[in-house]
Amino acid sequence: MASGQRRGRNKPRIPRAKYVFVTGGVVSSLGKGITSASLGLLLKQRGYRVTIMKADPYLNVDPGTMSPFQHGEVYVTDDGAETDLDLGHYERFIDESMSKLNNVTSGQIYERVIQKERDGDYLGGTVQVIPHVTNEIIDSICNLARSPEKPQFIITEVGGTVGDIESLPFLEAFRQFYLLAGPKNVLFIHVTLLPYIAAADEVKTKPTQHSVYRLREIGLQPNIIVARTEKPIGREQREKIALFCNVSPQDVMAARDAESIYEVPLNLEKERLAEIVLKKFGMKAKEPQLDDWKKRVDRIVNPTRAVNIGVVGKYVGLQDAYKSIGEAFIHAGAELDSKVRVKWVNAEDVEKNGAEEMLKEFDGILIPGGFGSRGSEGKIAAVQYAREHKVPFFGICLGLQMAVAEFARNVAGLKNANSTEFKPRTRYPVIALMPGQRMVAQKGGTMRLGSWSCHLKRGTKAFEAYGKELIYERHRHRYEFNNKYKKPLEKAGMLFSGVNPDEGLVEMVELKDHPWFVACQFHPELKSRLTNVHPLFYRFVEASLEAKEDKDTGTE
Ligand code: GLN
């Protein structure tokens, strides 16, 4: 019977694969996501097929409705799922595309259970956390294991910290999973913190012991402890943790604070994480191929040059809001052997203090995605500054929309041109909802989400960057370029370098008489990976480096 139709208390059937569950203890933000992604990389580089799932205990169905100020960036997959930003780390590390199957939330699980209850699927039974909610969680892991890529390893990371009320159904589901799949196929990794007490000059193991006690109360015995620590730990501490946590000393891994997150897999390789995981599964541990990764990490940590980029946005208070942009810059820097110093500039400060004052220090200016009118005039002023001063400019999503509005106003003579998102009755709605969208818009859910194709014009900077005509990029927005204005803007010198071949929607614009002025309606940052840098970020940073070198040598 298909998993979706399984009723009542029937036991779920577990697909053949190896399952690793990653839990967190003591405090949040310990880097469970990076640990999971690192293990994924270390297994993949040994030739295994790996996928990673994030189980989020919150009740939102997905993070799409959460404020970026609270939750950070919403990460969009090819299939249009709005997911947790940890999926971005997974993709950037293991260089595989995630899908909606890779993120599950309590909200989704309960939604499915309640829907089945309404459909009468439970045949009059009492619907309970155990087994109905836990079975649904188990199913979601199995569904990922059954995906066409046929992963050999499924790493599941659960959000939050052991002891949180809302993560209990997940941990209980993992306990049952262990019983169903058997000890040969399931491993538990617990990521904890060893706080350093300066007065005693010691790292303390007690919080880790307590966290493992809590896990054991729930019925889970970790096989491996990954201990985050600011100071190195010696044999004595490893033995102590091992003794109290019921593991052997070699299964205690020290995860030292690293200069770059991309160093973490290399550090965990030294701790023999993947080798121990494979041994515990009774599998052969081959040597991993990490040369390329190492080379890039070396350039991140010891770059020979530097460039200054200003990102003019709205959510600058919380860097996680633009997580993937920050990471894409690191990837470009690793490729170009340059540090990319990113400064986040509040668009409202540009309104207050003027573009010249706020932006003159930068070699390149980027305007990222965003929603709502606050700061939009500051963004338009930033575009104007970049265009007029010939500073390399990169507009992403809202950044394209602002670039179009600026050009329409100041070059094409369409006075006060704007997006209808900010001025619904604007005289020149250069950015607007599409006719078919307007009705739906009133009902709420209307975003263009996920992967769409784009056809690039030869001879443009866009084509030069990608080196091909047909590309696929991920979207998350409502408003579009209004094709009514294509002709007048083209006449004024704007180049429409990328268009969706099916709907005729404008996906990329650029300017000719400018060193590098490119904007896209999609989010390229979501597809950049350390070993596979996004071509637009690469070209933008390269152009900014050239601009800097010209400035430094005075050859304007
Ligand atoms: N607010 C704009 C829109 O909905 C841009 C969205 C974005 O930048 N992601 O179209």
Coordinates of C-alpha atoms and ligand atoms in Angstrom, one line a residue:
M1 CA 0.0 0.0 0.0
A2 CA 1.3 3.5 -0.8
S3 CA 2.6 5.3 2.2
G4 CA 0.0 8.0 1.9
Q5 CA -2.8 5.5 2.2
R6 CA -1.4 3.6 5.1
R7 CA -4.0 3.5 7.8
G8 CA -4.1 3.3 11.6
R9 CA -1.3 1.4 13.2
N10 CA 0.2 -0.4 10.3
K11 CA 4.0 -0.4 10.6
P12 CA 5.8 1.8 8.0
R13 CA 8.2 0.0 5.7
I14 CA 11.6 1.4 5.8
P15 CA 13.5 1.6 2.4
R16 CA 17.0 0.1 2.4
A17 CA 19.5 2.9 3.2
K18 CA 21.7 4.1 6.0
Y19 CA 20.1 6.7 8.3
V20 CA 21.9 9.3 10.4
F21 CA 20.0 11.5 12.8
V22 CA 21.5 14.7 14.1
T23 CA 20.2 16.2 17.3
G24 CA 21.4 19.3 19.2
G25 CA 22.0 19.9 22.9
V26 CA 22.7 22.6 25.4
V27 CA 22.1 25.7 23.2
S28 CA 20.9 26.4 19.6
S29 CA 23.1 27.8 16.8
L30 CA 25.8 25.2 17.4
G31 CA 26.1 24.4 13.7
K32 CA 24.1 21.2 13.5
G33 CA 23.3 22.2 9.9
I34 CA 27.0 22.6 9.1
T35 CA 27.8 19.4 10.9
S36 CA 25.1 17.5 8.8
A37 CA 26.3 19.2 5.6
S38 CA 29.9 18.4 6.4
L39 CA 29.2 14.7 7.0
G40 CA 27.2 14.7 3.8
L41 CA 30.2 16.1 1.9
L42 CA 32.7 13.6 3.5
L43 CA 30.5 10.7 2.5
K44 CA 29.8 12.1 -1.0
Q45 CA 33.5 12.6 -1.6
R46 CA 34.0 8.9 -0.8
G47 CA 31.6 8.1 -3.7
Y48 CA 28.3 7.6 -1.9
R49 CA 24.9 9.1 -2.8
V50 CA 23.8 11.3 0.0
T51 CA 20.8 13.5 0.9
I52 CA 20.0 15.6 3.9
M53 CA 16.7 16.5 5.5
K54 CA 15.8 19.2 7.9
A55 CA 13.0 18.5 10.3
D56 CA 11.7 21.8 11.8
P57 CA 9.6 21.6 14.9
Y58 CA 7.8 24.9 14.5
L59 CA 4.1 25.0 13.5
N60 CA 4.4 27.1 10.4
V61 CA 3.7 25.0 7.4
D62 CA 6.8 26.5 5.8
P63 CA 9.0 29.5 6.6
G64 CA 7.5 31.4 3.6
T65 CA 5.3 33.4 5.8
M66 CA 8.0 34.2 8.4
S67 CA 9.7 37.6 8.6
P68 CA 13.3 37.5 7.4
F69 CA 14.1 39.5 10.5
Q70 CA 13.0 36.6 12.6
H71 CA 13.9 33.5 10.7
G72 CA 16.5 34.6 8.2
E73 CA 16.3 33.9 4.5
V74 CA 13.7 31.7 2.9
Y75 CA 15.5 29.2 0.8
V76 CA 13.7 28.2 -2.4
T77 CA 14.3 24.9 -4.1
D78 CA 13.9 24.0 -7.8
D79 CA 10.5 22.6 -7.3
G80 CA 9.3 25.8 -5.6
A81 CA 9.3 24.8 -2.0
E82 CA 10.0 27.6 0.5
T83 CA 12.3 26.0 3.0
D84 CA 14.7 26.5 5.9
L85 CA 18.0 28.2 5.2
D86 CA 19.9 25.0 6.3
L87 CA 18.9 23.5 3.0
G88 CA 21.1 26.2 1.5
H89 CA 24.1 24.8 3.5
Y90 CA 23.3 21.3 2.4
E91 CA 23.3 22.3 -1.3
R92 CA 26.4 24.5 -1.0
F93 CA 28.3 21.6 0.7
I94 CA 27.2 18.5 -1.1
D95 CA 26.5 20.2 -4.5
E96 CA 23.2 18.4 -4.9
S97 CA 19.8 20.1 -5.4
M98 CA 17.3 19.7 -2.6
S99 CA 13.5 19.5 -3.1
K100 CA 10.4 19.9 -1.0
L101 CA 11.0 16.4 0.4
N102 CA 14.1 17.7 2.2
N103 CA 12.3 19.9 4.6
V104 CA 9.5 18.9 6.9
T105 CA 7.9 21.0 9.6
S106 CA 5.5 20.2 12.4
G107 CA 3.0 22.4 10.6
Q108 CA 3.2 20.1 7.5
I109 CA 3.0 16.9 9.5
Y110 CA -0.1 18.1 11.5
E111 CA -1.7 19.4 8.3
R112 CA -1.4 16.0 6.7
V113 CA -2.6 14.1 9.8
I114 CA -5.6 16.4 10.1
Q115 CA -6.4 16.1 6.4
K116 CA -6.4 12.3 6.7
E117 CA -8.6 12.6 9.8
R118 CA -11.1 14.8 7.8
D119 CA -11.0 12.3 4.9
G120 CA -11.9 9.5 7.3
D121 CA -8.6 7.7 6.7
Y122 CA -8.2 6.7 10.3
L123 CA -11.5 4.7 10.2
G124 CA -13.0 6.2 13.3
G125 CA -9.9 5.7 15.4
T126 CA -8.6 8.2 18.0
V127 CA -6.0 10.3 16.3
Q128 CA -2.9 10.7 18.5
V129 CA 0.7 11.9 18.4
I130 CA 1.8 8.3 18.7
P131 CA 1.3 6.6 16.3
H132 CA -0.3 9.0 13.8
V133 CA 2.0 12.0 14.0
T134 CA 5.1 9.9 14.5
N135 CA 4.1 7.6 11.5
E136 CA 3.7 10.7 9.4
I137 CA 7.3 11.8 10.4
I138 CA 8.7 8.4 9.6
D139 CA 6.9 8.5 6.2
S140 CA 8.4 11.8 5.3
I141 CA 11.9 10.3 5.9
C142 CA 11.0 7.2 3.9
N143 CA 9.6 9.3 1.0
L144 CA 13.0 11.1 0.8
A145 CA 14.8 7.7 0.8
R146 CA 12.5 6.6 -2.1
S147 CA 13.3 9.6 -4.2
P148 CA 14.6 8.9 -7.7
E149 CA 18.2 9.7 -6.8
K150 CA 18.1 6.6 -4.5
P151 CA 20.3 8.0 -1.7
Q152 CA 22.4 5.5 0.1
F153 CA 22.6 7.9 3.1
I154 CA 19.8 10.0 4.6
I155 CA 21.0 12.4 7.2
T156 CA 18.1 14.0 9.1
E157 CA 18.8 17.0 11.2
V158 CA 16.1 18.1 13.7
G159 CA 15.9 21.8 14.6
G160 CA 16.0 23.1 18.1
T161 CA 17.6 21.6 21.2
V162 CA 16.9 18.4 23.1
G163 CA 14.5 19.3 25.9
D164 CA 12.3 21.6 23.7
I165 CA 8.6 20.5 23.9
E166 CA 7.9 20.9 20.2
S167 CA 10.7 18.6 19.1
L168 CA 9.5 15.6 21.1
P169 CA 7.3 14.0 18.4
F170 CA 10.3 14.0 16.1
L171 CA 12.7 12.5 18.6
E172 CA 10.0 9.8 19.4
A173 CA 9.7 9.2 15.7
F174 CA 13.5 8.7 15.4
R175 CA 13.4 6.2 18.3
Q176 CA 10.7 4.2 16.5
F177 CA 12.7 4.5 13.3
Y178 CA 15.7 2.9 15.0
L179 CA 13.5 0.0 16.0
L180 CA 12.0 -0.4 12.5
A181 CA 15.2 0.0 10.5
G182 CA 17.4 -1.9 13.0
P183 CA 20.7 -0.9 14.6
K184 CA 22.8 -1.7 11.6
N185 CA 21.1 1.0 9.6
V186 CA 20.6 3.9 12.0
L187 CA 23.1 6.2 13.9
F188 CA 22.6 9.1 16.2
I189 CA 24.9 12.1 16.3
H190 CA 24.5 14.6 19.1
V191 CA 26.0 18.1 18.6
T192 CA 26.7 19.9 21.9
L193 CA 28.6 22.7 23.4
L194 CA 31.6 22.6 25.7
P195 CA 31.6 26.0 27.4
Y196 CA 35.0 27.5 28.2
I197 CA 35.2 29.0 31.7
A198 CA 38.0 31.5 31.6
A199 CA 38.4 31.8 35.4
A200 CA 39.1 28.1 35.6
D201 CA 40.8 27.9 32.2
E202 CA 38.7 24.8 31.5
V203 CA 36.1 23.6 29.1
K204 CA 33.2 22.1 30.9
T205 CA 31.6 18.8 30.0
K206 CA 28.6 18.9 32.4
P207 CA 26.1 20.5 30.1
T208 CA 26.9 17.8 27.5
Q209 CA 26.3 15.1 30.1
H210 CA 23.0 16.6 31.0
S211 CA 21.9 16.9 27.4
V212 CA 22.7 13.2 26.8
Y213 CA 20.8 12.3 29.9
R214 CA 17.8 14.0 28.4
L215 CA 18.2 12.2 25.2
R216 CA 18.4 8.9 27.0
E217 CA 15.2 9.7 28.9
I218 CA 13.5 10.0 25.5
G219 CA 15.0 6.6 24.6
L220 CA 17.8 7.7 22.3
Q221 CA 21.5 6.8 22.8
P222 CA 23.8 8.9 20.7
N223 CA 26.6 6.9 18.9
I224 CA 28.7 10.0 18.2
I225 CA 29.2 13.2 20.1
V226 CA 30.3 16.3 18.2
A227 CA 31.4 18.8 20.8
R228 CA 31.6 22.5 19.7
T229 CA 34.5 24.0 21.5
E230 CA 36.5 27.2 21.4
K231 CA 39.6 25.5 23.0
P232 CA 41.2 22.3 22.0
I233 CA 40.2 19.3 24.1
G234 CA 42.6 16.6 25.3
R235 CA 42.3 12.9 25.9
E236 CA 41.2 13.3 29.4
Q237 CA 38.1 15.4 28.4
R238 CA 37.2 13.0 25.6
E239 CA 37.4 10.1 28.1
K240 CA 35.2 11.9 30.6
I241 CA 32.6 12.8 28.0
A242 CA 32.7 9.2 26.6
L243 CA 32.3 7.7 30.1
F244 CA 29.3 9.8 31.0
C245 CA 27.7 9.7 27.6
N246 CA 28.1 6.0 27.0
V247 CA 30.3 6.2 23.9
S248 CA 33.9 5.3 23.3
P249 CA 36.5 8.1 23.4
Q250 CA 37.2 7.9 19.7
D251 CA 33.5 8.7 19.1
V252 CA 33.8 12.1 20.8
M253 CA 34.7 14.6 18.1
A254 CA 36.0 18.1 18.8
A255 CA 34.5 20.7 16.5
R256 CA 36.8 23.7 17.0
D257 CA 35.5 27.1 16.1
A258 CA 36.7 27.6 12.5
E259 CA 37.5 30.8 10.5
S260 CA 35.2 29.7 7.7
I261 CA 32.3 27.2 7.8
Y262 CA 33.9 25.6 4.8
E263 CA 36.8 24.5 7.0
V264 CA 34.5 22.5 9.2
P265 CA 34.4 19.3 7.0
L266 CA 38.2 19.3 6.9
N267 CA 38.4 19.5 10.7
L268 CA 35.8 16.8 11.1
E269 CA 37.7 14.7 8.6
K270 CA 40.7 15.0 10.9
E271 CA 38.5 13.8 13.7
R272 CA 37.6 10.8 11.4
L273 CA 33.9 11.5 11.5
A274 CA 32.9 9.8 8.2
E275 CA 35.3 6.9 8.7
I276 CA 33.7 6.2 12.1
V277 CA 30.2 6.5 10.7
L278 CA 31.0 4.1 7.9
K279 CA 32.7 1.6 10.3
K280 CA 29.7 1.6 12.6
F281 CA 27.5 0.8 9.6
G282 CA 29.9 -2.0 8.7
M283 CA 31.0 -0.3 5.5
K284 CA 34.5 0.2 4.1
A285 CA 35.9 3.7 4.5
K286 CA 37.6 4.8 1.4
E287 CA 39.8 7.9 1.1
P288 CA 37.8 11.0 0.3
Q289 CA 38.5 13.4 -2.6
L290 CA 39.0 16.7 -0.9
D291 CA 41.8 18.4 -2.9
D292 CA 39.6 20.8 -4.7
W293 CA 37.7 21.7 -1.5
K294 CA 41.0 22.2 0.4
K295 CA 42.3 24.5 -2.3
R296 CA 39.2 26.7 -2.2
V297 CA 39.2 26.8 1.6
D298 CA 42.9 27.9 1.5
R299 CA 41.9 30.8 -0.7
I300 CA 39.1 31.7 1.6
V301 CA 41.3 31.8 4.6
N302 CA 44.4 33.3 2.9
P303 CA 43.3 35.4 -0.1
T304 CA 45.9 37.5 -1.9
R305 CA 43.6 40.4 -2.7
A306 CA 40.4 42.1 -1.5
V307 CA 37.4 43.9 -2.8
N308 CA 34.7 46.0 -1.1
I309 CA 31.0 45.3 -2.0
G310 CA 28.1 47.3 -0.6
V311 CA 24.7 45.4 -0.4
V312 CA 21.9 48.0 -0.1
G313 CA 18.9 46.3 1.5
K314 CA 16.3 46.4 4.1
Y315 CA 16.9 43.4 6.4
V316 CA 20.5 44.4 7.1
G317 CA 20.2 44.0 10.9
L318 CA 20.2 40.2 10.6
Q319 CA 22.8 38.8 8.3
D320 CA 21.0 35.5 8.0
A321 CA 18.3 37.4 6.0
Y322 CA 20.7 37.4 3.0
K323 CA 22.6 34.2 3.9
S324 CA 22.9 32.8 0.4
I325 CA 24.2 36.1 -1.0
G326 CA 27.0 36.2 1.6
E327 CA 27.9 32.6 0.8
A328 CA 27.8 33.2 -3.0
F329 CA 30.3 36.0 -2.5
I330 CA 32.6 33.7 -0.5
H331 CA 32.4 31.2 -3.4
A332 CA 33.3 33.9 -5.9
G333 CA 36.1 35.0 -3.7
A334 CA 37.5 31.5 -3.4
E335 CA 37.5 31.2 -7.2
L336 CA 39.1 34.6 -7.8
D337 CA 41.5 34.4 -4.8
S338 CA 40.1 37.5 -3.2
K339 CA 38.5 38.4 0.0
V340 CA 35.1 39.8 -0.7
R341 CA 34.4 42.4 2.1
V342 CA 30.6 42.7 2.2
K343 CA 29.1 45.7 4.0
W344 CA 25.4 45.7 4.5
V345 CA 23.9 49.2 4.0
N346 CA 20.5 50.1 5.2
A347 CA 18.6 51.6 2.2
E348 CA 16.9 54.1 4.5
D349 CA 20.3 55.5 5.4
V350 CA 21.0 56.1 1.7
E351 CA 17.7 58.1 1.7
K352 CA 18.8 60.1 4.7
N353 CA 22.5 60.6 4.0
G354 CA 22.7 60.5 0.2
A355 CA 24.1 57.8 -2.1
E356 CA 27.5 59.4 -2.5
E357 CA 28.1 59.6 1.2
M358 CA 27.0 56.0 1.9
L359 CA 28.4 54.2 -1.2
K360 CA 31.6 55.9 -2.3
E361 CA 33.8 53.4 -0.5
F362 CA 32.5 50.4 -2.6
D363 CA 34.0 48.8 -5.7
G364 CA 30.7 47.1 -6.5
I365 CA 27.0 47.6 -5.4
L366 CA 24.4 44.9 -5.1
I367 CA 20.7 45.4 -4.4
P368 CA 19.1 42.1 -3.2
G369 CA 15.5 40.9 -3.0
G370 CA 13.0 42.4 -0.7
F371 CA 9.4 43.2 0.0
G372 CA 7.6 46.4 0.9
S373 CA 8.2 50.0 0.1
R374 CA 10.4 51.0 3.0
G375 CA 13.8 52.0 1.7
S376 CA 12.8 51.7 -2.0
E377 CA 13.8 55.3 -2.8
G378 CA 17.2 54.7 -1.2
K379 CA 17.6 51.6 -3.5
I380 CA 16.7 53.7 -6.5
A381 CA 19.2 56.3 -5.5
A382 CA 21.8 53.6 -5.1
V383 CA 21.1 52.3 -8.6
Q384 CA 21.4 55.9 -10.0
Y385 CA 24.8 56.3 -8.2
A386 CA 26.1 53.0 -9.6
R387 CA 24.9 53.8 -13.1
E388 CA 26.2 57.3 -13.3
H389 CA 29.5 56.6 -11.5
K390 CA 30.1 53.4 -13.6
V391 CA 30.4 51.3 -10.4
P392 CA 29.7 47.6 -11.1
F393 CA 26.1 46.9 -10.3
F394 CA 24.2 43.7 -9.6
G395 CA 20.5 43.7 -9.0
I396 CA 18.6 40.7 -7.7
C397 CA 14.8 40.4 -7.9
L398 CA 13.7 43.6 -6.3
G399 CA 17.1 44.9 -7.3
L400 CA 16.1 44.4 -11.0
Q401 CA 12.8 46.1 -10.3
M402 CA 14.5 49.1 -8.8
A403 CA 17.1 49.2 -11.6
V404 CA 14.2 49.3 -14.1
A405 CA 12.4 52.1 -12.2
E406 CA 15.5 54.2 -12.0
F407 CA 16.3 53.8 -15.7
A408 CA 12.7 54.6 -16.6
R409 CA 12.7 57.7 -14.5
N410 CA 16.1 59.2 -15.1
V411 CA 17.0 58.0 -18.6
A412 CA 13.8 57.2 -20.4
G413 CA 12.0 60.3 -19.1
L414 CA 9.1 58.4 -17.5
K415 CA 8.7 60.6 -14.5
N416 CA 8.2 58.9 -11.1
A417 CA 8.0 55.5 -12.8
N418 CA 7.6 52.8 -10.1
S419 CA 6.4 49.4 -9.2
T420 CA 2.8 49.0 -8.4
E421 CA 3.9 47.2 -5.2
F422 CA 5.0 50.6 -3.9
K423 CA 2.6 53.0 -5.8
P424 CA -0.5 51.1 -7.0
R425 CA -1.6 54.1 -9.0
T426 CA 1.7 55.2 -10.5
R427 CA 1.5 56.8 -13.9
Y428 CA 4.2 54.6 -15.3
P429 CA 3.8 51.1 -13.8
V430 CA 7.1 49.7 -15.2
I431 CA 6.9 46.8 -12.7
A432 CA 3.4 45.3 -12.1
L433 CA 1.4 42.2 -11.5
M434 CA 0.6 40.3 -14.7
P435 CA -3.1 40.4 -15.8
G436 CA -3.8 36.8 -14.9
Q437 CA -2.2 37.4 -11.5
R438 CA -4.4 40.3 -10.4
M439 CA -7.4 38.3 -9.5
V440 CA -5.4 35.6 -7.7
A441 CA -3.4 38.3 -5.9
Q442 CA -6.5 39.3 -4.1
K443 CA -6.7 35.8 -2.7
G444 CA -3.2 35.9 -1.3
G445 CA -1.0 33.1 -2.6
T446 CA 0.6 34.4 -5.8
M447 CA 4.3 34.0 -5.9
R448 CA 6.3 32.9 -8.9
L449 CA 8.3 30.2 -7.2
G450 CA 11.0 27.7 -8.1
S451 CA 12.9 27.0 -11.3
W452 CA 12.0 28.8 -14.5
S453 CA 13.8 28.8 -17.8
C454 CA 15.4 31.8 -19.3
H455 CA 16.7 32.4 -22.8
L456 CA 19.8 34.6 -23.1
K457 CA 20.6 36.9 -26.0
R458 CA 24.0 36.3 -27.5
G459 CA 26.5 39.1 -27.2
T460 CA 25.3 40.3 -23.8
K461 CA 27.1 40.2 -20.5
A462 CA 24.5 37.7 -19.3
F463 CA 25.4 35.3 -22.1
E464 CA 29.1 36.0 -21.6
A465 CA 28.7 35.0 -17.9
Y466 CA 26.8 31.8 -18.5
G467 CA 28.3 30.8 -21.8
K468 CA 25.0 29.3 -23.0
E469 CA 21.6 30.3 -24.2
L470 CA 19.2 28.4 -22.0
I471 CA 19.5 28.6 -18.3
Y472 CA 17.3 27.7 -15.3
E473 CA 17.1 29.8 -12.2
R474 CA 14.9 30.0 -9.1
H475 CA 12.3 32.6 -8.4
R476 CA 10.4 34.0 -5.5
H477 CA 8.4 37.1 -6.3
R478 CA 5.0 38.5 -7.3
Y479 CA 5.8 41.4 -9.5
E480 CA 7.2 41.4 -13.1
F481 CA 8.6 43.7 -15.6
N482 CA 5.7 45.3 -17.5
N483 CA 6.3 44.5 -21.2
K484 CA 4.4 47.6 -22.2
Y485 CA 7.5 49.5 -21.4
K486 CA 10.0 47.3 -23.2
K487 CA 10.1 49.4 -26.4
P488 CA 10.6 52.8 -24.7
L489 CA 13.3 51.5 -22.4
E490 CA 15.1 49.6 -25.1
K491 CA 15.1 52.8 -27.2
A492 CA 16.7 54.6 -24.2
G493 CA 19.4 52.0 -24.1
M494 CA 18.3 49.2 -21.7
L495 CA 19.2 45.8 -23.0
F496 CA 16.8 42.9 -22.2
S497 CA 19.3 40.1 -22.2
G498 CA 17.2 37.3 -20.7
V499 CA 13.5 36.4 -21.3
N500 CA 11.4 33.4 -20.3
P501 CA 10.6 31.7 -23.6
D502 CA 7.2 30.5 -22.7
E503 CA 5.6 33.5 -21.1
G504 CA 7.8 36.3 -22.5
L505 CA 8.6 37.5 -19.0
V506 CA 11.7 39.6 -18.7
E507 CA 14.3 37.8 -16.6
M508 CA 17.5 39.8 -17.1
V509 CA 18.3 43.4 -18.0
E510 CA 21.6 45.2 -18.5
L511 CA 23.2 48.4 -19.7
K512 CA 25.7 48.7 -22.5
D513 CA 27.8 51.7 -21.7
H514 CA 28.8 50.6 -18.3
P515 CA 31.6 48.3 -17.1
W516 CA 29.1 45.8 -15.6
F517 CA 25.5 46.6 -14.9
V518 CA 23.4 43.5 -14.8
A519 CA 20.1 42.6 -13.0
C520 CA 18.0 39.5 -12.8
Q521 CA 14.5 38.8 -11.7
F522 CA 15.5 35.4 -10.2
H523 CA 17.7 34.6 -7.2
P524 CA 21.1 33.3 -8.5
E525 CA 22.5 33.2 -5.0
L526 CA 20.4 30.1 -4.3
K527 CA 22.4 28.1 -6.9
S528 CA 25.9 29.0 -6.0
R529 CA 28.1 26.3 -4.4
L530 CA 31.6 26.4 -3.1
T531 CA 32.9 24.0 -5.9
N532 CA 30.5 25.5 -8.4
V533 CA 30.3 29.3 -8.1
H534 CA 27.4 31.1 -9.7
P535 CA 28.6 32.7 -13.0
L536 CA 26.9 36.1 -12.2
F537 CA 28.5 36.4 -8.8
Y538 CA 31.8 35.4 -10.4
R539 CA 31.5 38.1 -13.1
F540 CA 30.3 40.7 -10.7
V541 CA 33.1 40.2 -8.3
E542 CA 35.6 40.1 -11.2
A543 CA 34.2 43.4 -12.5
S544 CA 34.4 44.9 -9.0
L545 CA 38.1 43.8 -8.7
E546 CA 38.9 45.4 -12.0
A547 CA 37.1 48.6 -10.9
K548 CA 39.2 48.6 -7.8
E549 CA 42.4 48.0 -9.6
D550 CA 41.6 50.9 -11.9
K551 CA 40.9 53.1 -8.9
D552 CA 44.1 52.0 -7.1
T553 CA 46.3 52.7 -10.2
G554 CA 44.4 55.8 -11.1
T555 CA 43.5 54.6 -14.6
E556 CA 39.9 55.6 -14.6
Ligands
GLN1 N1 8.7 42.4 -3.8 C1 9.1 42.0 -5.1 C2 8.0 41.1 -5.7 O1 7.3 40.5 -5.0 C3 10.4 41.4 -5.1 C4 10.5 40.1 -4.4 C5 11.9 39.6 -4.1 O2 12.9 40.4 -4.3 N2 12.1 38.4 -3.8 O3 8.0 40.9 -6.9

